[in-house]
């Protein structure tokens, strides 16, 4: 049974592969759609070691036949410009449900951070189905409806209600149509993750296995005793790990297993050093027919990388 292997060709996508203005390429959503691998990635431009100039964020698209070698579209897909309320969309996650491709994304607005859900059939036009109240983000959709409803994991960030401690948890909501969300319940608290002393949040959209919904999450450990690498600030201390959990097939708000250690942690140069070093941010997970799982993750808020493992190995870690 194959353990976890980070791809030797990592990063699979970085600014140098992008045919338009680009500094940081990371936190992508990845899925298989109409026979192709599709990556929708966050592209931040105007950031340089030592400064920022004319900075912005757009969303780009890349296609692949094997999930490893990517061809980027010649122009960005989505960029918010001259909107008095919304400044940007970022951190997209993709889920194919009943043959249509849904995208969750974070939205920075003048009045807080919102979680958006959109649908596209061609990665050209898209329809926004809902935007949450602030502050909420890191939303992901399950690949099938359960008892007739769309299911979404999400990460509200209640500062007042959590004592201004940056102690944020993973929640779940349901919707009949992806527009109206409710029946919200807690899935996983930060206190249940031994390698988080700060916030956690959903990672890639879950994949279905006979043992349960296999899902990644990110977990933040804030080091009081050491500085991490990174060129945004000289005081970067938040290490982001990739975690792994198993959720009940019928009621995914029930956690039936969790791997007590980080599945993914920063160890290579492309993970340790970048805009914000030691940040691992899973956003895409694909279960192949032969049982191989590809996990795509943002590395150091600068690159997009991939790791693979056998699905049964991943399930065994959660038990
Ligand atoms: C979070 C988000 C992510 C980012 C992470 C680490 O709060 O902004 O987009 O990858 O921080 O910097």
GROMACS .gro file of C-alpha atoms and ligand atoms in nm:
model
  331
    1UNK     CA    1   0.000   0.000   0.000
    2UNK     CA    2   0.154   0.327  -0.112
    3UNK     CA    3   0.221   0.585   0.161
    4UNK     CA    4   0.224   0.957   0.105
    5UNK     CA    5   0.466   1.080  -0.161
    6UNK     CA    6   0.518   1.442  -0.254
    7UNK     CA    7   0.564   1.464  -0.632
    8UNK     CA    8   0.932   1.502  -0.726
    9UNK     CA    9   0.838   1.756  -0.995
   10UNK     CA   10   0.681   1.995  -0.741
   11UNK     CA   11   0.575   2.267  -0.767
   12UNK     CA   12   0.332   2.176  -1.045
   13UNK     CA   13   0.239   2.538  -1.105
   14UNK     CA   14   0.418   2.862  -1.018
   15UNK     CA   15   0.441   3.223  -1.142
   16UNK     CA   16   0.694   3.127  -1.410
   17UNK     CA   17   0.428   2.910  -1.584
   18UNK     CA   18   0.176   3.193  -1.606
   19UNK     CA   19   0.159   3.389  -1.936
   20UNK     CA   20   0.030   3.706  -1.764
   21UNK     CA   21   0.124   3.921  -1.466
   22UNK     CA   22   0.194   3.683  -1.177
   23UNK     CA   23   0.388   3.664  -0.850
   24UNK     CA   24   0.221   3.395  -0.638
   25UNK     CA   25   0.025   3.095  -0.770
   26UNK     CA   26  -0.139   2.889  -0.496
   27UNK     CA   27  -0.451   2.760  -0.315
   28UNK     CA   28  -0.603   2.601  -0.625
   29UNK     CA   29  -0.915   2.393  -0.666
   30UNK     CA   30  -0.868   2.085  -0.886
   31UNK     CA   31  -1.118   1.842  -1.035
   32UNK     CA   32  -1.172   1.605  -1.326
   33UNK     CA   33  -1.434   1.732  -1.566
   34UNK     CA   34  -1.527   1.607  -1.914
   35UNK     CA   35  -1.217   1.384  -1.926
   36UNK     CA   36  -0.962   1.654  -1.832
   37UNK     CA   37  -0.801   1.763  -1.510
   38UNK     CA   38  -0.891   2.124  -1.442
   39UNK     CA   39  -0.715   2.355  -1.201
   40UNK     CA   40  -0.860   2.691  -1.100
   41UNK     CA   41  -0.591   2.878  -0.911
   42UNK     CA   42  -0.535   3.197  -0.718
   43UNK     CA   43  -0.291   3.433  -0.886
   44UNK     CA   44  -0.158   3.724  -0.681
   45UNK     CA   45   0.048   3.974  -0.878
   46UNK     CA   46   0.255   4.276  -0.777
   47UNK     CA   47   0.422   4.105  -0.479
   48UNK     CA   48   0.802   4.094  -0.466
   49UNK     CA   49   1.053   4.007  -0.195
   50UNK     CA   50   1.106   4.350  -0.043
   51UNK     CA   51   0.783   4.511  -0.154
   52UNK     CA   52   0.455   4.540  -0.340
   53UNK     CA   53   0.355   4.744  -0.644
   54UNK     CA   54   0.020   4.759  -0.828
   55UNK     CA   55  -0.086   4.444  -0.651
   56UNK     CA   56  -0.400   4.246  -0.724
   57UNK     CA   57  -0.556   3.900  -0.733
   58UNK     CA   58  -0.724   3.715  -1.014
   59UNK     CA   59  -0.837   3.358  -1.077
   60UNK     CA   60  -0.670   3.157  -1.352
   61UNK     CA   61  -0.745   2.825  -1.520
   62UNK     CA   62  -0.509   2.545  -1.628
   63UNK     CA   63  -0.582   2.211  -1.799
   64UNK     CA   64  -0.397   1.880  -1.781
   65UNK     CA   65  -0.417   1.527  -1.922
   66UNK     CA   66  -0.233   1.361  -1.633
   67UNK     CA   67  -0.283   1.591  -1.332
   68UNK     CA   68   0.090   1.669  -1.322
   69UNK     CA   69   0.173   1.869  -1.637
   70UNK     CA   70  -0.044   2.177  -1.671
   71UNK     CA   71  -0.120   2.416  -1.952
   72UNK     CA   72  -0.239   2.758  -1.840
   73UNK     CA   73  -0.505   2.954  -2.028
   74UNK     CA   74  -0.359   3.269  -2.194
   75UNK     CA   75  -0.564   3.515  -1.986
   76UNK     CA   76  -0.706   3.516  -1.632
   77UNK     CA   77  -1.061   3.387  -1.593
   78UNK     CA   78  -1.204   3.613  -1.320
   79UNK     CA   79  -1.085   3.946  -1.189
   80UNK     CA   80  -1.299   4.189  -0.991
   81UNK     CA   81  -1.230   4.546  -1.100
   82UNK     CA   82  -1.381   4.884  -1.006
   83UNK     CA   83  -1.639   4.732  -0.772
   84UNK     CA   84  -1.706   4.962  -0.477
   85UNK     CA   85  -1.797   4.670  -0.249
   86UNK     CA   86  -1.600   4.362  -0.362
   87UNK     CA   87  -1.221   4.375  -0.396
   88UNK     CA   88  -1.141   4.016  -0.496
   89UNK     CA   89  -1.233   3.648  -0.526
   90UNK     CA   90  -0.968   3.396  -0.412
   91UNK     CA   91  -0.895   3.042  -0.286
   92UNK     CA   92  -1.132   2.855  -0.526
   93UNK     CA   93  -1.242   2.494  -0.468
   94UNK     CA   94  -1.410   2.282  -0.737
   95UNK     CA   95  -1.669   2.005  -0.709
   96UNK     CA   96  -1.851   1.830  -0.992
   97UNK     CA   97  -2.210   1.748  -0.890
   98UNK     CA   98  -2.456   1.587  -1.132
   99UNK     CA   99  -2.236   1.681  -1.429
  100UNK     CA  100  -2.197   2.053  -1.347
  101UNK     CA  101  -1.888   2.216  -1.198
  102UNK     CA  102  -1.944   2.416  -0.881
  103UNK     CA  103  -1.687   2.656  -0.740
  104UNK     CA  104  -1.664   2.784  -0.384
  105UNK     CA  105  -1.442   3.086  -0.324
  106UNK     CA  106  -1.359   3.353  -0.067
  107UNK     CA  107  -1.472   3.709  -0.130
  108UNK     CA  108  -1.307   4.013   0.030
  109UNK     CA  109  -1.560   4.294   0.064
  110UNK     CA  110  -1.579   4.634   0.231
  111UNK     CA  111  -1.800   4.476   0.495
  112UNK     CA  112  -1.619   4.151   0.573
  113UNK     CA  113  -1.509   3.823   0.416
  114UNK     CA  114  -1.786   3.622   0.248
  115UNK     CA  115  -1.806   3.271   0.107
  116UNK     CA  116  -1.933   3.245  -0.250
  117UNK     CA  117  -2.074   2.950  -0.442
  118UNK     CA  118  -2.093   2.962  -0.823
  119UNK     CA  119  -2.155   2.717  -1.105
  120UNK     CA  120  -1.994   2.695  -1.448
  121UNK     CA  121  -2.015   2.459  -1.744
  122UNK     CA  122  -1.728   2.601  -1.951
  123UNK     CA  123  -1.486   2.794  -1.722
  124UNK     CA  124  -1.583   3.104  -1.913
  125UNK     CA  125  -1.927   3.219  -1.799
  126UNK     CA  126  -2.037   3.148  -1.444
  127UNK     CA  127  -2.340   3.211  -1.227
  128UNK     CA  128  -2.309   3.309  -0.862
  129UNK     CA  129  -2.562   3.109  -0.662
  130UNK     CA  130  -2.500   3.242  -0.312
  131UNK     CA  131  -2.276   3.456  -0.097
  132UNK     CA  132  -2.271   3.408   0.280
  133UNK     CA  133  -2.284   3.666   0.553
  134UNK     CA  134  -1.939   3.768   0.687
  135UNK     CA  135  -1.709   3.639   0.817
  136UNK     CA  136  -1.695   3.300   0.651
  137UNK     CA  137  -1.470   3.128   0.397
  138UNK     CA  138  -1.291   2.800   0.305
  139UNK     CA  139  -1.614   2.653   0.177
  140UNK     CA  140  -1.620   2.317  -0.004
  141UNK     CA  141  -1.908   2.118  -0.153
  142UNK     CA  142  -1.950   1.741  -0.133
  143UNK     CA  143  -1.959   1.571  -0.475
  144UNK     CA  144  -2.311   1.440  -0.429
  145UNK     CA  145  -2.630   1.547  -0.258
  146UNK     CA  146  -2.725   1.370   0.064
  147UNK     CA  147  -3.096   1.317   0.130
  148UNK     CA  148  -3.166   1.558  -0.156
  149UNK     CA  149  -2.951   1.844  -0.027
  150UNK     CA  150  -2.621   1.998  -0.130
  151UNK     CA  151  -2.373   1.969   0.159
  152UNK     CA  152  -2.107   2.228   0.234
  153UNK     CA  153  -1.823   2.245   0.484
  154UNK     CA  154  -1.731   2.598   0.586
  155UNK     CA  155  -1.528   2.799   0.831
  156UNK     CA  156  -1.693   3.100   0.988
  157UNK     CA  157  -1.454   3.311   1.195
  158UNK     CA  158  -1.633   3.443   1.501
  159UNK     CA  159  -1.382   3.672   1.670
  160UNK     CA  160  -1.613   3.813   1.941
  161UNK     CA  161  -1.776   3.477   2.014
  162UNK     CA  162  -1.442   3.295   2.044
  163UNK     CA  163  -1.284   3.550   2.279
  164UNK     CA  164  -1.067   3.721   2.013
  165UNK     CA  165  -0.836   3.419   2.016
  166UNK     CA  166  -0.837   3.322   1.646
  167UNK     CA  167  -0.988   2.988   1.749
  168UNK     CA  168  -1.200   2.899   1.446
  169UNK     CA  169  -1.372   2.568   1.365
  170UNK     CA  170  -1.520   2.362   1.079
  171UNK     CA  171  -1.898   2.372   1.029
  172UNK     CA  172  -2.144   2.217   0.787
  173UNK     CA  173  -2.459   2.351   0.618
  174UNK     CA  174  -2.717   2.205   0.381
  175UNK     CA  175  -2.913   2.353   0.093
  176UNK     CA  176  -3.183   2.232  -0.147
  177UNK     CA  177  -3.054   2.455  -0.430
  178UNK     CA  178  -2.709   2.595  -0.338
  179UNK     CA  179  -2.876   2.934  -0.277
  180UNK     CA  180  -3.042   2.899   0.063
  181UNK     CA  181  -2.825   2.743   0.333
  182UNK     CA  182  -2.929   2.615   0.674
  183UNK     CA  183  -2.936   2.329   0.926
  184UNK     CA  184  -2.587   2.447   1.023
  185UNK     CA  185  -2.391   2.233   1.269
  186UNK     CA  186  -2.042   2.200   1.411
  187UNK     CA  187  -1.818   1.932   1.257
  188UNK     CA  188  -1.476   1.974   1.416
  189UNK     CA  189  -1.346   2.213   1.682
  190UNK     CA  190  -0.984   2.332   1.691
  191UNK     CA  191  -0.953   2.169   2.035
  192UNK     CA  192  -1.001   1.827   1.867
  193UNK     CA  193  -0.692   1.871   1.650
  194UNK     CA  194  -0.372   1.803   1.848
  195UNK     CA  195  -0.156   1.995   1.601
  196UNK     CA  196  -0.365   2.316   1.601
  197UNK     CA  197  -0.339   2.584   1.866
  198UNK     CA  198  -0.514   2.842   1.650
  199UNK     CA  199  -0.766   2.797   1.366
  200UNK     CA  200  -0.861   2.510   1.137
  201UNK     CA  201  -1.060   2.508   0.812
  202UNK     CA  202  -1.185   2.275   0.537
  203UNK     CA  203  -0.931   2.178   0.272
  204UNK     CA  204  -1.023   2.002  -0.051
  205UNK     CA  205  -1.378   1.885  -0.128
  206UNK     CA  206  -1.420   1.538   0.032
  207UNK     CA  207  -1.400   1.213  -0.167
  208UNK     CA  208  -1.635   0.920  -0.109
  209UNK     CA  209  -1.489   0.587   0.013
  210UNK     CA  210  -1.656   0.277   0.156
  211UNK     CA  211  -1.522   0.378   0.500
  212UNK     CA  212  -1.663   0.732   0.492
  213UNK     CA  213  -1.602   1.073   0.337
  214UNK     CA  214  -1.228   1.125   0.331
  215UNK     CA  215  -1.143   1.489   0.377
  216UNK     CA  216  -0.845   1.716   0.424
  217UNK     CA  217  -0.834   2.028   0.636
  218UNK     CA  218  -0.578   2.290   0.726
  219UNK     CA  219  -0.467   2.339   1.085
  220UNK     CA  220  -0.265   2.630   1.218
  221UNK     CA  221  -0.002   2.615   1.487
  222UNK     CA  222   0.119   2.955   1.598
  223UNK     CA  223   0.476   2.930   1.724
  224UNK     CA  224   0.547   3.160   2.018
  225UNK     CA  225   0.908   3.045   2.034
  226UNK     CA  226   1.029   3.066   1.675
  227UNK     CA  227   1.008   3.270   1.357
  228UNK     CA  228   0.927   3.106   1.026
  229UNK     CA  229   1.072   3.197   0.689
  230UNK     CA  230   0.878   3.416   0.449
  231UNK     CA  231   0.921   3.753   0.287
  232UNK     CA  232   0.589   3.923   0.359
  233UNK     CA  233   0.683   4.003   0.717
  234UNK     CA  234   0.977   3.947   0.952
  235UNK     CA  235   0.739   3.817   1.219
  236UNK     CA  236   0.570   3.520   1.047
  237UNK     CA  237   0.490   3.247   1.304
  238UNK     CA  238   0.187   3.057   1.173
  239UNK     CA  239   0.266   2.708   1.049
  240UNK     CA  240  -0.016   2.560   0.838
  241UNK     CA  241  -0.044   2.178   0.831
  242UNK     CA  242  -0.259   1.959   0.608
  243UNK     CA  243  -0.479   1.732   0.823
  244UNK     CA  244  -0.695   1.430   0.739
  245UNK     CA  245  -1.032   1.310   0.871
  246UNK     CA  246  -1.308   1.064   0.790
  247UNK     CA  247  -1.674   1.173   0.806
  248UNK     CA  248  -1.987   0.960   0.830
  249UNK     CA  249  -2.136   0.878   0.489
  250UNK     CA  250  -2.497   0.952   0.588
  251UNK     CA  251  -2.433   1.242   0.824
  252UNK     CA  252  -2.099   1.407   0.743
  253UNK     CA  253  -2.125   1.637   1.045
  254UNK     CA  254  -2.015   1.327   1.242
  255UNK     CA  255  -1.637   1.276   1.250
  256UNK     CA  256  -1.567   0.902   1.258
  257UNK     CA  257  -1.189   0.922   1.243
  258UNK     CA  258  -0.909   1.173   1.247
  259UNK     CA  259  -0.536   1.132   1.187
  260UNK     CA  260  -0.375   1.265   1.504
  261UNK     CA  261  -0.066   1.394   1.326
  262UNK     CA  262  -0.024   1.628   1.031
  263UNK     CA  263  -0.058   1.448   0.697
  264UNK     CA  264   0.130   1.723   0.516
  265UNK     CA  265   0.383   1.958   0.669
  266UNK     CA  266   0.638   2.193   0.522
  267UNK     CA  267   0.973   2.019   0.465
  268UNK     CA  268   1.093   2.113   0.116
  269UNK     CA  269   1.231   2.449   0.006
  270UNK     CA  270   0.915   2.530  -0.197
  271UNK     CA  271   0.707   2.471   0.117
  272UNK     CA  272   0.929   2.640   0.373
  273UNK     CA  273   1.029   2.954   0.190
  274UNK     CA  274   0.803   3.192  -0.001
  275UNK     CA  275   0.563   3.479   0.064
  276UNK     CA  276   0.444   3.311   0.387
  277UNK     CA  277   0.668   3.015   0.461
  278UNK     CA  278   0.559   2.679   0.607
  279UNK     CA  279   0.201   2.718   0.481
  280UNK     CA  280   0.036   2.400   0.345
  281UNK     CA  281  -0.316   2.467   0.218
  282UNK     CA  282  -0.496   2.165   0.058
  283UNK     CA  283  -0.763   2.261  -0.197
  284UNK     CA  284  -0.802   1.967  -0.437
  285UNK     CA  285  -0.832   1.591  -0.388
  286UNK     CA  286  -0.894   1.336  -0.665
  287UNK     CA  287  -0.956   0.964  -0.610
  288UNK     CA  288  -0.840   0.777  -0.920
  289UNK     CA  289  -0.993   0.445  -1.035
  290UNK     CA  290  -0.683   0.252  -0.920
  291UNK     CA  291  -0.711   0.383  -0.564
  292UNK     CA  292  -0.446   0.653  -0.591
  293UNK     CA  293  -0.542   0.982  -0.426
  294UNK     CA  294  -0.391   1.305  -0.556
  295UNK     CA  295  -0.389   1.587  -0.302
  296UNK     CA  296  -0.320   1.935  -0.439
  297UNK     CA  297  -0.206   2.205  -0.199
  298UNK     CA  298  -0.082   2.561  -0.190
  299UNK     CA  299   0.277   2.578  -0.061
  300UNK     CA  300   0.417   2.885   0.120
  301UNK     CA  301   0.138   3.100  -0.038
  302UNK     CA  302   0.365   3.097  -0.347
  303UNK     CA  303   0.339   2.765  -0.532
  304UNK     CA  304   0.092   2.486  -0.614
  305UNK     CA  305   0.210   2.131  -0.534
  306UNK     CA  306   0.072   1.776  -0.534
  307UNK     CA  307   0.118   1.462  -0.321
  308UNK     CA  308  -0.017   1.112  -0.379
  309UNK     CA  309  -0.112   0.820  -0.154
  310UNK     CA  310  -0.318   0.502  -0.168
  311UNK     CA  311  -0.673   0.560  -0.049
  312UNK     CA  312  -0.660   0.263   0.189
  313UNK     CA  313  -0.343   0.400   0.347
  314UNK     CA  314  -0.517   0.733   0.407
  315UNK     CA  315  -0.822   0.561   0.556
  316UNK     CA  316  -0.600   0.353   0.786
  317UNK     CA  317  -0.440   0.672   0.922
  318UNK     CA  318  -0.781   0.798   1.037
  319UNK     CA  319  -0.874   0.484   1.229
  320LIG     C1  320  -0.544   3.237   0.528
  320LIG     C2  321  -0.593   3.271   0.387
  320LIG     C3  322  -0.524   3.182   0.286
  320LIG     C4  323  -0.375   3.177   0.309
  320LIG     C5  324  -0.343   3.150   0.454
  320LIG     C6  325  -0.195   3.152   0.486
  320LIG     O1  326  -0.595   3.324   0.623
  320LIG     O2  327  -0.564   3.406   0.359
  320LIG     O3  328  -0.552   3.231   0.159
  320LIG     O4  329  -0.317   3.076   0.230
  320LIG     O5  330  -0.407   3.245   0.535
  320LIG     O6  331  -0.139   3.277   0.459
   0.00000   0.00000   0.00000
